[in-house]
PDB file of C-alpha atoms in Angstrom:
ATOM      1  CA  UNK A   1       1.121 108.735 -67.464  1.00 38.00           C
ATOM      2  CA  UNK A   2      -0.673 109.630 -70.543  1.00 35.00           C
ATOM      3  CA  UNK A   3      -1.204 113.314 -71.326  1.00 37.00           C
ATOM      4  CA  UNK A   4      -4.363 114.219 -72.750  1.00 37.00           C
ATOM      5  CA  UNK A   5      -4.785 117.297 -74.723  1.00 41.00           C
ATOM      6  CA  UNK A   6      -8.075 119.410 -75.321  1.00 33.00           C
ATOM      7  CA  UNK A   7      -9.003 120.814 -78.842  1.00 34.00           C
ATOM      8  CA  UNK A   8     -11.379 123.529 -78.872  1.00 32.00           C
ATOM      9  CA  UNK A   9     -13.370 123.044 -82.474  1.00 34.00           C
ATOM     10  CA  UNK A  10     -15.388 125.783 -84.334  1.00 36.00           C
ATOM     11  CA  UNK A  11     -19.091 125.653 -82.945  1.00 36.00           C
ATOM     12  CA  UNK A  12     -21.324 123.720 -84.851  1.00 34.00           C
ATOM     13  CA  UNK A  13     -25.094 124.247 -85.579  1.00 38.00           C
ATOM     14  CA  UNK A  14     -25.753 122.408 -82.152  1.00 36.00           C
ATOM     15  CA  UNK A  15     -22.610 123.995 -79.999  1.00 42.00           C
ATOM     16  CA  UNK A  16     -19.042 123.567 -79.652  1.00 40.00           C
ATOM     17  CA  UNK A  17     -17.300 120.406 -79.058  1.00 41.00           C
ATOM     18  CA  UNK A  18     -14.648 118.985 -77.420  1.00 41.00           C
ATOM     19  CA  UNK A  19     -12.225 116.517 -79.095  1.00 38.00           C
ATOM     20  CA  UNK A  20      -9.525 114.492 -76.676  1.00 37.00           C
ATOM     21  CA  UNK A  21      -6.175 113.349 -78.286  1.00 38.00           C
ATOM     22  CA  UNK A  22      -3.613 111.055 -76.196  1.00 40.00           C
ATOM     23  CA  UNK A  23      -0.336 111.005 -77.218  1.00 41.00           C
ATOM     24  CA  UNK A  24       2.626 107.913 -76.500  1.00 40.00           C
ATOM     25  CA  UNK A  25       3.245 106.896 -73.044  1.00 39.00           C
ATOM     26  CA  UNK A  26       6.341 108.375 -72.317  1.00 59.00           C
ATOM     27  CA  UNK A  27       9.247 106.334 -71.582  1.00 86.00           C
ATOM     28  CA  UNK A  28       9.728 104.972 -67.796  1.00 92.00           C
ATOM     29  CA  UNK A  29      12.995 106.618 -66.500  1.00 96.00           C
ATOM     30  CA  UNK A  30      15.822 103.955 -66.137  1.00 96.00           C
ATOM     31  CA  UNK A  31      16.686 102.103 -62.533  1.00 97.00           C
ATOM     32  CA  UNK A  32      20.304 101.885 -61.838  1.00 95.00           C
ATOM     33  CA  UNK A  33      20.493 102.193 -65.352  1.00 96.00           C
ATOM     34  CA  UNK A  34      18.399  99.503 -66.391  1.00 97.00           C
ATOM     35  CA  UNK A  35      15.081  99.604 -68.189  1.00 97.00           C
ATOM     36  CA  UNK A  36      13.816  96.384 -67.520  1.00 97.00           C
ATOM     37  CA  UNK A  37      15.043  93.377 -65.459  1.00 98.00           C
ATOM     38  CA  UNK A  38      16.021  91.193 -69.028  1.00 98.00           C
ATOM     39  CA  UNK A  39      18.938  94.240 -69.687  1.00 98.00           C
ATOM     40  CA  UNK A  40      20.223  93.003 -66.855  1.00 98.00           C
ATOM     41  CA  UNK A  41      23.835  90.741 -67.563  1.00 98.00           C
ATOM     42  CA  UNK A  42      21.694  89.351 -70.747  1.00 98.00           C
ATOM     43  CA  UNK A  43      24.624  87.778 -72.263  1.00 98.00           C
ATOM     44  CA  UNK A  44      24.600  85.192 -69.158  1.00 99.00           C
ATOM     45  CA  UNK A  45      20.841  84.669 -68.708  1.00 99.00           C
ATOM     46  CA  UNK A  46      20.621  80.780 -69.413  1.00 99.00           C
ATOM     47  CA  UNK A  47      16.986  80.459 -67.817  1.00 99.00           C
ATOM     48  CA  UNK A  48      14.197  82.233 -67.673  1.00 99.00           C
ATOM     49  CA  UNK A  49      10.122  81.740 -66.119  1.00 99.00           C
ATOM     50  CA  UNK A  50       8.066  84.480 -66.287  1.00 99.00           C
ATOM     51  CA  UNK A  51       4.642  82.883 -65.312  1.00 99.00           C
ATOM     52  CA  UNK A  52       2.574  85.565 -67.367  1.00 98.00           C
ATOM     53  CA  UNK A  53      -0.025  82.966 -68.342  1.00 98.00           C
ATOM     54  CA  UNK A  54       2.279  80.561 -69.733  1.00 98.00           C
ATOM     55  CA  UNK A  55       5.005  77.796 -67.775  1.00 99.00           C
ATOM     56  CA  UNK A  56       6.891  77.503 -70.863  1.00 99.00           C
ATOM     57  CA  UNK A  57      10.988  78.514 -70.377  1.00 99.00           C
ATOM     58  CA  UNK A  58      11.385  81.549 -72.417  1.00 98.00           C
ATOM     59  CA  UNK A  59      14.532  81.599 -73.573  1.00 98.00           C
ATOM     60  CA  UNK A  60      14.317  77.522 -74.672  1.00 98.00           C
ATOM     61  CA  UNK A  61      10.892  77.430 -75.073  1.00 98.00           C
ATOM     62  CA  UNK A  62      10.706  74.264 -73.018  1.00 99.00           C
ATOM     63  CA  UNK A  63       6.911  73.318 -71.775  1.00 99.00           C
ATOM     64  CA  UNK A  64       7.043  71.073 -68.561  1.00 98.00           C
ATOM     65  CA  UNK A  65       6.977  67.475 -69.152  1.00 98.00           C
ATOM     66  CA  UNK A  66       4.395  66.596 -66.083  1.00 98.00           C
ATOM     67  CA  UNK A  67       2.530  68.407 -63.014  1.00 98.00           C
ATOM     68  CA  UNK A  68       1.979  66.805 -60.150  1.00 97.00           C
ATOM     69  CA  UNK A  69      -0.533  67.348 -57.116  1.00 96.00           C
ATOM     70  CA  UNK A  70      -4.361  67.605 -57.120  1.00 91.00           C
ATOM     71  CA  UNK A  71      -7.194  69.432 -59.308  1.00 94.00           C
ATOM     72  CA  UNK A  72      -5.745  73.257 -59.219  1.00 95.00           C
ATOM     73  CA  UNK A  73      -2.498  72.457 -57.851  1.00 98.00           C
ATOM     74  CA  UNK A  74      -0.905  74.424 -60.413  1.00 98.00           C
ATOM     75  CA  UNK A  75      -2.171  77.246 -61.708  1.00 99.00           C
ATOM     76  CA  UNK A  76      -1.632  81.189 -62.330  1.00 99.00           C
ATOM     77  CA  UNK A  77      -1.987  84.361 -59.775  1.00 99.00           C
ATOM     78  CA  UNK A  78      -0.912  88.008 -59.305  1.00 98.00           C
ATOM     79  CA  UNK A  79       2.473  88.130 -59.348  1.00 98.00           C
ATOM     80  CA  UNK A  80       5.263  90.742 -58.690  1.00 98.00           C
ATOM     81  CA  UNK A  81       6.102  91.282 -62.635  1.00 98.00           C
ATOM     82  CA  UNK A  82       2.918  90.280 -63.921  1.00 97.00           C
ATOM     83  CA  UNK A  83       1.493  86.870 -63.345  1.00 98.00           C
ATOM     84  CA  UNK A  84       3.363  84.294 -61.388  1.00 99.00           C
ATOM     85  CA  UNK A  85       2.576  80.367 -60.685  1.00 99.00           C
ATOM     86  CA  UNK A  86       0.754  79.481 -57.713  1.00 99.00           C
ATOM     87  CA  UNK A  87       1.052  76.095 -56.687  1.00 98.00           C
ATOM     88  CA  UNK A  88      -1.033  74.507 -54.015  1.00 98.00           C
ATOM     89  CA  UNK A  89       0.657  71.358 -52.861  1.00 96.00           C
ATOM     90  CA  UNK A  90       1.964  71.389 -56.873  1.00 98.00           C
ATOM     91  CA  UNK A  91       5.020  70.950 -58.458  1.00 98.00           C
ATOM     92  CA  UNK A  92       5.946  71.596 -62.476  1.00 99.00           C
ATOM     93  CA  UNK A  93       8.610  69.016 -63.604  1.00 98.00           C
ATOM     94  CA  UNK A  94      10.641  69.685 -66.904  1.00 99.00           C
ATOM     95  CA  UNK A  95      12.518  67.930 -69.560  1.00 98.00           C
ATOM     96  CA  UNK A  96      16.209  68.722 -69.640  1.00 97.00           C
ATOM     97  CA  UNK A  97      16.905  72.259 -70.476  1.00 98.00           C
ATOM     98  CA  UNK A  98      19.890  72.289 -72.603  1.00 97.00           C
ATOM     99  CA  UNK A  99      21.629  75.898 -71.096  1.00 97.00           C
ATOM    100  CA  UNK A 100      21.283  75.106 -67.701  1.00 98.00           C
ATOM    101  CA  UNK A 101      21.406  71.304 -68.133  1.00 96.00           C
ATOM    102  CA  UNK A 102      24.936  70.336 -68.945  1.00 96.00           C
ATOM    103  CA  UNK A 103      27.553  69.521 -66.020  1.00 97.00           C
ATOM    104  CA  UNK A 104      29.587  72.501 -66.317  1.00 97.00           C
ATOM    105  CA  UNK A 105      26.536  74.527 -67.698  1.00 97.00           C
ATOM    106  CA  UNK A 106      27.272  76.374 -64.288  1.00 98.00           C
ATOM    107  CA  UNK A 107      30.188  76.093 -62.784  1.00 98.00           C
ATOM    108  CA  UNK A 108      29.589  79.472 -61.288  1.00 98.00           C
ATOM    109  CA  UNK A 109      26.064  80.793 -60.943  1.00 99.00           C
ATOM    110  CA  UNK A 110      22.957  83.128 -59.660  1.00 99.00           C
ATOM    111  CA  UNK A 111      19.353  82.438 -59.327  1.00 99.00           C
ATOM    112  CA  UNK A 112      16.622  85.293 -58.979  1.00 99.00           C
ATOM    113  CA  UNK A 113      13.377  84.616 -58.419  1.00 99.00           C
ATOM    114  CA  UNK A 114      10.689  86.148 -56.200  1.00 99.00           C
ATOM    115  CA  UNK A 115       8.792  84.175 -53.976  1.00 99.00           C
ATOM    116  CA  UNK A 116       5.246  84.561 -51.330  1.00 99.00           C
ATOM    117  CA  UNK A 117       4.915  82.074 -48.905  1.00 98.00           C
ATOM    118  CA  UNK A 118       4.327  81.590 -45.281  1.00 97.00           C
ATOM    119  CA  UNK A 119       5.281  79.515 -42.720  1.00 97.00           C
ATOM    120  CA  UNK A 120       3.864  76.200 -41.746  1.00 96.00           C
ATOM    121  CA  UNK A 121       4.983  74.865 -38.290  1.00 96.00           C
ATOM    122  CA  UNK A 122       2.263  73.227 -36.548  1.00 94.00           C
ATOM    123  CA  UNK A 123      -0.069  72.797 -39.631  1.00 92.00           C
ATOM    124  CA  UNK A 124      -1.055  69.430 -41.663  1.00 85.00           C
ATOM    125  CA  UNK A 125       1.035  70.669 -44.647  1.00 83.00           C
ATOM    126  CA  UNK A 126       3.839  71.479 -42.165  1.00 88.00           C
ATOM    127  CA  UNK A 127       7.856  70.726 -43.344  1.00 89.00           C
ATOM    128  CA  UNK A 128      10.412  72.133 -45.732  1.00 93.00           C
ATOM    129  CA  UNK A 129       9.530  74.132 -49.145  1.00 97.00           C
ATOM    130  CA  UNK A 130      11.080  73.810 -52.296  1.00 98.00           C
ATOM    131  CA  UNK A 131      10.617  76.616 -54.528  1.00 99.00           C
ATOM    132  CA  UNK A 132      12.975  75.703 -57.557  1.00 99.00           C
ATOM    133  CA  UNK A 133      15.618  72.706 -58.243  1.00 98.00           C
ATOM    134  CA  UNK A 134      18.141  71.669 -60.979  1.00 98.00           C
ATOM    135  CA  UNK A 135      17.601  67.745 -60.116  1.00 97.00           C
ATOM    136  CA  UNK A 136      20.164  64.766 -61.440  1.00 96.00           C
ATOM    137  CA  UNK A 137      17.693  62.960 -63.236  1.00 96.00           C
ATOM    138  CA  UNK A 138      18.187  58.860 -61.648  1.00 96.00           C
ATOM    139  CA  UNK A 139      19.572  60.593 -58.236  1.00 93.00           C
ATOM    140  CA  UNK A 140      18.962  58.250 -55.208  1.00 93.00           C
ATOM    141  CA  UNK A 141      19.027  61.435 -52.689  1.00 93.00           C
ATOM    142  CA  UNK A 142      16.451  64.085 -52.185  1.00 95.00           C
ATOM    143  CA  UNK A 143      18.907  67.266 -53.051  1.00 96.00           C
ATOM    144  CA  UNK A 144      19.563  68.355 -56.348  1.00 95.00           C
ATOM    145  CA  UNK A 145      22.409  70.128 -57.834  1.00 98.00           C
ATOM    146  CA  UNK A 146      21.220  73.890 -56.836  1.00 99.00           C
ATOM    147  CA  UNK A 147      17.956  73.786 -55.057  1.00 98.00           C
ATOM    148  CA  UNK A 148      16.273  76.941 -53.885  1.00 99.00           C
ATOM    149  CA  UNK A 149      14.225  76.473 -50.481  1.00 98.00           C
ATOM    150  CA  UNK A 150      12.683  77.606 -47.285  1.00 98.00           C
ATOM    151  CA  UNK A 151      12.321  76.179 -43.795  1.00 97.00           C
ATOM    152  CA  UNK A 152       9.097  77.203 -43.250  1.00 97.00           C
ATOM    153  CA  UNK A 153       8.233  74.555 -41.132  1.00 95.00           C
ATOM    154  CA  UNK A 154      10.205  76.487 -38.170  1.00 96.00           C
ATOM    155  CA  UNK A 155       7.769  79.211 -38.510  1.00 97.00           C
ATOM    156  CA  UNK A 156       4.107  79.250 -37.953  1.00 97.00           C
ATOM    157  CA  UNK A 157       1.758  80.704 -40.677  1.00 97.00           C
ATOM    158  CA  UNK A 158       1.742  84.125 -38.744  1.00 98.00           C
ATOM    159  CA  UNK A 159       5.277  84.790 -38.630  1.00 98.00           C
ATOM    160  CA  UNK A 160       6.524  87.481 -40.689  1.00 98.00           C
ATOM    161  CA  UNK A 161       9.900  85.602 -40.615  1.00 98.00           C
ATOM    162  CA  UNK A 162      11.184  83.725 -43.551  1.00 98.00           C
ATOM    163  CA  UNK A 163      14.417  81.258 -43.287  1.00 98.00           C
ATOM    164  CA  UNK A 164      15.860  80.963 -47.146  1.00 99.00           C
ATOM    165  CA  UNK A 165      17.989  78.081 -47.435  1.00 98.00           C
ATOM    166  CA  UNK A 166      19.809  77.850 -50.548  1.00 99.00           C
ATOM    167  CA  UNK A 167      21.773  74.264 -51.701  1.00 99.00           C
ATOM    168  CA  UNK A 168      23.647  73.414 -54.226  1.00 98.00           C
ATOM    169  CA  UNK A 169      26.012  69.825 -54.582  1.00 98.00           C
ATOM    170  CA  UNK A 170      28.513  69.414 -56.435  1.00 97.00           C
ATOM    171  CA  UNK A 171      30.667  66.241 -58.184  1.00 96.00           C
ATOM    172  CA  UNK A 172      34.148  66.104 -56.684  1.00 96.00           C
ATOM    173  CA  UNK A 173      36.702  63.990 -58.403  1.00 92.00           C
ATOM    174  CA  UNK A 174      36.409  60.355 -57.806  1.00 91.00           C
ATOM    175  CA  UNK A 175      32.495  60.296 -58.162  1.00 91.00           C
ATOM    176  CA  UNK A 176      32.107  61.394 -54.751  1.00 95.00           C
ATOM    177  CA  UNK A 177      29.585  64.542 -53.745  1.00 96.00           C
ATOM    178  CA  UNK A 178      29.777  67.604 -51.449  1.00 97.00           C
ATOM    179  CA  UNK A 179      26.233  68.909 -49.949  1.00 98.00           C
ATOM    180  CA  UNK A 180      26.636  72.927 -49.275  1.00 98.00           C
ATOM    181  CA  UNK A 181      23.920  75.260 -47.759  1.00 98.00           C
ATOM    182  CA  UNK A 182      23.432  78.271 -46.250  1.00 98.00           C
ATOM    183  CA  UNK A 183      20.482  80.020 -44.221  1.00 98.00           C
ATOM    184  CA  UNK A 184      19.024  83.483 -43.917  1.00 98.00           C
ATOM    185  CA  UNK A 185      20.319  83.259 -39.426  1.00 97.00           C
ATOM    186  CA  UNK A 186      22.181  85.343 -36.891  1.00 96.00           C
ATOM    187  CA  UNK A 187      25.778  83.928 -36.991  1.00 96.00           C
ATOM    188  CA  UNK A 188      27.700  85.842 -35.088  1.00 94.00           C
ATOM    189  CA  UNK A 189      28.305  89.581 -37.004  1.00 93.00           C
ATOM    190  CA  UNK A 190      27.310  88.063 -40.119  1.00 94.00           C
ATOM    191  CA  UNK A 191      23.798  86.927 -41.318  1.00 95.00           C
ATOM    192  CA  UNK A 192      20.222  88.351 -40.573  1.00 96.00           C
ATOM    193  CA  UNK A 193      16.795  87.452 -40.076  1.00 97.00           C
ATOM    194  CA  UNK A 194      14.576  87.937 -42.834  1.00 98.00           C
ATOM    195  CA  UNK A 195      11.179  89.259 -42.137  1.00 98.00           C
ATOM    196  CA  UNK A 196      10.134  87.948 -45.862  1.00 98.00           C
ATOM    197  CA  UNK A 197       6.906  85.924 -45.191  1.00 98.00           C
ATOM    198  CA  UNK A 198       3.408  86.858 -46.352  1.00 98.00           C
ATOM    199  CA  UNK A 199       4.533  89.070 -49.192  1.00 99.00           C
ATOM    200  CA  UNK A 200       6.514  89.034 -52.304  1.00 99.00           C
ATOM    201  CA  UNK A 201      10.376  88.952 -51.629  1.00 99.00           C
ATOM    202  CA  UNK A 202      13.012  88.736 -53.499  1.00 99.00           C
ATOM    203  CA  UNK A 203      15.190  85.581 -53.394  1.00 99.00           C
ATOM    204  CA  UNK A 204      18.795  85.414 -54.523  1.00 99.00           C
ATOM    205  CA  UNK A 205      21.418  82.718 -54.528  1.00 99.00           C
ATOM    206  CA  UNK A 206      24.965  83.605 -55.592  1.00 99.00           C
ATOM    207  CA  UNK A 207      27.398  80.892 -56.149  1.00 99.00           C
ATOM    208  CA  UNK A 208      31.369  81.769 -56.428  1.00 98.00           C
ATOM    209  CA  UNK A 209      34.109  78.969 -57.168  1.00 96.00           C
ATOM    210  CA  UNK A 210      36.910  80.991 -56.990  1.00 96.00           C
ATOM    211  CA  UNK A 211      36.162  82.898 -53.840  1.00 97.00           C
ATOM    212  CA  UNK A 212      34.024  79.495 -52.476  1.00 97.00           C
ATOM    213  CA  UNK A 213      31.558  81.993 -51.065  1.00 98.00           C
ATOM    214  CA  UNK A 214      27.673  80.443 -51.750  1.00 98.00           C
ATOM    215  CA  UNK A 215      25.829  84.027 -50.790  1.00 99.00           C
ATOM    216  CA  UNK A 216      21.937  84.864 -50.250  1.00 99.00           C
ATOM    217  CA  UNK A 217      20.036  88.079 -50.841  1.00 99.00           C
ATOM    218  CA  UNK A 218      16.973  88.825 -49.194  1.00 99.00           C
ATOM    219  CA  UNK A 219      15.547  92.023 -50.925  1.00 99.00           C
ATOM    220  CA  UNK A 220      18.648  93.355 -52.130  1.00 98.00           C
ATOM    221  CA  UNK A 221      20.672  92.643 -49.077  1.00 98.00           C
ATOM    222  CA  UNK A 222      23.434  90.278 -48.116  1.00 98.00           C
ATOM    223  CA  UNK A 223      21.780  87.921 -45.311  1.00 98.00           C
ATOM    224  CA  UNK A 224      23.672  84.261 -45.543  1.00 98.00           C
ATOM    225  CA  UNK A 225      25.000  83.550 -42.628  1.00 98.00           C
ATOM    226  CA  UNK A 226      27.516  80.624 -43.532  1.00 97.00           C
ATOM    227  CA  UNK A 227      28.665  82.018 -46.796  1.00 98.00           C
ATOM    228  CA  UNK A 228      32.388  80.702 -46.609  1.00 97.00           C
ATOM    229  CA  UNK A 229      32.340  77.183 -48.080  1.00 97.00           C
ATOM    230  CA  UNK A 230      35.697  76.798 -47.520  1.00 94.00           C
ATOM    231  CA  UNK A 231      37.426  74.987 -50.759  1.00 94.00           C
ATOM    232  CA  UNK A 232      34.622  73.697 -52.480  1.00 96.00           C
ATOM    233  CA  UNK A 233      35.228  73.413 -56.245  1.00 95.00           C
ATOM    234  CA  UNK A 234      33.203  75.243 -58.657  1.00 96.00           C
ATOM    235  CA  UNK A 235      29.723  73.422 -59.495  1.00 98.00           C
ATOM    236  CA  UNK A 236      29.932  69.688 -61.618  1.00 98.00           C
ATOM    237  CA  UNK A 237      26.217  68.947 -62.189  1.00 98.00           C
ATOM    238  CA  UNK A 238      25.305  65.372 -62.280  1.00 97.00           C
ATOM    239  CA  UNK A 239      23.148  64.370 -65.588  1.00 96.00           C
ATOM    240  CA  UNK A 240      21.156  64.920 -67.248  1.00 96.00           C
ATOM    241  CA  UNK A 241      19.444  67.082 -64.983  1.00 97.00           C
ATOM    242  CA  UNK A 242      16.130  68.634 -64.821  1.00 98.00           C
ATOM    243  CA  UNK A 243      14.385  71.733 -63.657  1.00 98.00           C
ATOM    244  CA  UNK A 244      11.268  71.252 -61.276  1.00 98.00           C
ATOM    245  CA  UNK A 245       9.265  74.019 -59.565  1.00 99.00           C
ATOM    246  CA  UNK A 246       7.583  72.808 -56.060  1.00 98.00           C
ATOM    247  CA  UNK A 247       9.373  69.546 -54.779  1.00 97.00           C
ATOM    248  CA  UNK A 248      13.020  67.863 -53.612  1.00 95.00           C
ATOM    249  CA  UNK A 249      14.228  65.004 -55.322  1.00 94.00           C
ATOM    250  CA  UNK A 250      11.492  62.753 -54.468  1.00 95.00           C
ATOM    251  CA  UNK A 251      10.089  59.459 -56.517  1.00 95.00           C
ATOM    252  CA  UNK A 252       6.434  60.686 -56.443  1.00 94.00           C
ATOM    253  CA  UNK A 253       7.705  63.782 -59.020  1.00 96.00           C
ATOM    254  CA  UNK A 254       9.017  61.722 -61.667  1.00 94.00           C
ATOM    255  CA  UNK A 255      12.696  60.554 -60.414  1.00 95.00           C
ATOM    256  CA  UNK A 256      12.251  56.662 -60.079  1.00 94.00           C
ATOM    257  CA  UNK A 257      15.538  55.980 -57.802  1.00 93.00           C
ATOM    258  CA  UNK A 258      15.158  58.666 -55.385  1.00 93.00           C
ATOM    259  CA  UNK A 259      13.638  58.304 -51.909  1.00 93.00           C
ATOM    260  CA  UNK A 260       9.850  58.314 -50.529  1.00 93.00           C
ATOM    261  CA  UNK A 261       8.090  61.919 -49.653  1.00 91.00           C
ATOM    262  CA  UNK A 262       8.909  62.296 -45.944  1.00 81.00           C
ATOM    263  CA  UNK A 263       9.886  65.921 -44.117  1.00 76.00           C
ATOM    264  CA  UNK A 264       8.853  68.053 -46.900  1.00 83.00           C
ATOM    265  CA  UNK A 265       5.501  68.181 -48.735  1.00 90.00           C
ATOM    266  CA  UNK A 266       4.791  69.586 -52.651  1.00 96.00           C
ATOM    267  CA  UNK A 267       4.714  73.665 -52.298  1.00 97.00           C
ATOM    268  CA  UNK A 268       2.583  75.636 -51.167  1.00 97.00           C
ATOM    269  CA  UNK A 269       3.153  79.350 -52.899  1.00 98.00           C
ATOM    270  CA  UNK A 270       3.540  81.838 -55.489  1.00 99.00           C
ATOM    271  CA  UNK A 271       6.699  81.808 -57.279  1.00 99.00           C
ATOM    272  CA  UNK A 272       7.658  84.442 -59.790  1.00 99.00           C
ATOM    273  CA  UNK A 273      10.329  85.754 -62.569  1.00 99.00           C
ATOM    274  CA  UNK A 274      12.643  82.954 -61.984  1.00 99.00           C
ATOM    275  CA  UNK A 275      15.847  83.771 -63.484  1.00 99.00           C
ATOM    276  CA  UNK A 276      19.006  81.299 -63.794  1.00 99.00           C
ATOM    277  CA  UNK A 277      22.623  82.512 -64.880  1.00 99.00           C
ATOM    278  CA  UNK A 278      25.887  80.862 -65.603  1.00 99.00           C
ATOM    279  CA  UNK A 279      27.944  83.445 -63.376  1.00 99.00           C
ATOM    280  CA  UNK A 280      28.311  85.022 -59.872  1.00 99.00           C
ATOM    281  CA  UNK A 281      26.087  88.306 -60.990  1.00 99.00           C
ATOM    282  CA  UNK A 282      27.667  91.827 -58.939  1.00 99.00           C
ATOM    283  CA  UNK A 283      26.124  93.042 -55.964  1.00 99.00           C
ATOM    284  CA  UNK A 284      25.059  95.709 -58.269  1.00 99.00           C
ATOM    285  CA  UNK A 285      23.483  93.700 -60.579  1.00 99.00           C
ATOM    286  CA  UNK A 286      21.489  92.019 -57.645  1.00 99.00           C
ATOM    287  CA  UNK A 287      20.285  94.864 -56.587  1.00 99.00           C
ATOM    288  CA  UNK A 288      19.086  96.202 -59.817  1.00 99.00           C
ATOM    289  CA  UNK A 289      17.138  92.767 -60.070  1.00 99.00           C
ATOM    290  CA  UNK A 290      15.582  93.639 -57.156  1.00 99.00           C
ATOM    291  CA  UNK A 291      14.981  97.440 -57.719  1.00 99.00           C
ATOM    292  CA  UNK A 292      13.603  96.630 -61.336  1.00 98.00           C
ATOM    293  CA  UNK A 293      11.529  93.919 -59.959  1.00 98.00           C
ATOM    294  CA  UNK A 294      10.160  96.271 -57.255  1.00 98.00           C
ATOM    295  CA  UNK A 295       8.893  98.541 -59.995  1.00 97.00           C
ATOM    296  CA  UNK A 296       7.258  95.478 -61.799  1.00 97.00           C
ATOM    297  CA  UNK A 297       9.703  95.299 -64.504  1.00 96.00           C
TER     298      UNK A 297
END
């Protein structure tokens, strides 16, 4: 907060007055060390979107290519960290994004973003939500290399229960592909519920391919509940591949080979400070994110 200091001048002919001086904002005190979320593991930030009034990729500075829905499907909103993109049965398509677009561009990986949505069982815009993909371009199947989702269609819109489903699909050898997943569920002594609808949470997916563990946080917290994907390889991308906010693979969003709209509709939500990088980040890193993101930084 800004201090304000009073100066007491000499009276004049017509009285005394009072002159006001503000000095510097002082410095914000550091969260788990960090001053801002971009300190955090800089070196392996490959992607970033902050939405403040712009849908360019800041560290590329890649504009989308093409938006798809109707008149104000896409546009700008409050966000967590200052503005984030609201999309109202939207999506935001990209070119190829050289750092995150490569097949080994990452073989191990984390995405951080924060998301608001709310379910939609029973509702005409009812089914699955996509928040954020890394699509193979002339793919002929609706899932992407890493896509980052919802099922709110198992939830109606009052629910304050959000299920985060994570994907990500891989190239084995031989040209063959292996589909993993994993969901914010009771499973046993592992997993939780995550009470993350109607407000801004904070979504991360953590992908390992040495220890095969693909790993959610809901707010900070370790929620998967079918982290263990047994042996499966770290991440081959197929190519080129492209970024898209808001759909699946789908042939209405600009991938020609890949199948009609059916279970799951364009997005409906507010999607903020997405963040993509080319290694399994630390629990304490994660948690910083989520801190530093908490204190809109």
């Amino acid at each position: 907060m800004k201090k304000i200091n009073y100066f007491l001048l000499s009276a004049l002919a017509l009285g005394s007055a009072v002159v006001f001086s503000c000095d510097d904002e002082e410095a914000l005190p550091p969260i788990d060390g960090y001053n801002n979320s971009n300190e955090v593991a800089t070196e392996n930030l490959k992607a970033h979107w902050t939405f403040d009034d712009t849908k360019v990729e800041r560290l590329s500075n890649t504009a989308p290519s093409n938006e798809y829905g109707g008149a104000g499907a896409v546009s700008f909103a409050d966000g967590q960290v200052g503005k984030a993109l609201k999309l109202t049965s939207g999506a935001v398509l990209y070119p190829s994004i050289a750092n995150i677009g490569a097949a080994n561009s990452l073989s191990n990986f984390t995405v951080s973003m924060w998301v608001n949505v709310q379910g939609n069982k029973r509702t005409a815009k009812q089914g699955f939500t996509s928040f954020f993909a890394i699509n193979h371009q002339d793919d002929t199947d609706i899932w992407g290399n890493i896509t980052m989702a919802a099922e709110t269609g198992n939830y109606l819109p009052t629910s304050d229960t959000l299920m985060l489903k994570p994907l990500l699909k891989t190239l084995l050898d031989g040209g063959a592909t292996s589909l993993q997943d994993n969901i914010t569920t009771v499973n046993g002594d592992v997993g939780q519920h995550f009470l993350g609808a109607k407000r801004w949470a904070h979504y991360v997916a953590r992908w390992n391919g040495t220890t095969h563990k693909f790993e959610i946080f809901g707010d900070g917290a370790n929620i998967g509940a079918y982290s263990d994907r047994g042996t499966t390889p770290p991440l081959v991308m197929r190519t080129p591949a492209r970024a898209i906010f808001g759909s699946l693979t789908h042939n209405d969003v600009g991938f020609a080979s890949a199948p009609d709209r059916s279970f799951n509709v364009l997005a409906n939500a507010l999607i903020d400070d997405v963040r993509v990088y080319n290694t399994a980040l630390s629990d304490a890193e994660i948690t910083a994110l989520f801190n530093l993101g908490t204190a809109g930084r």
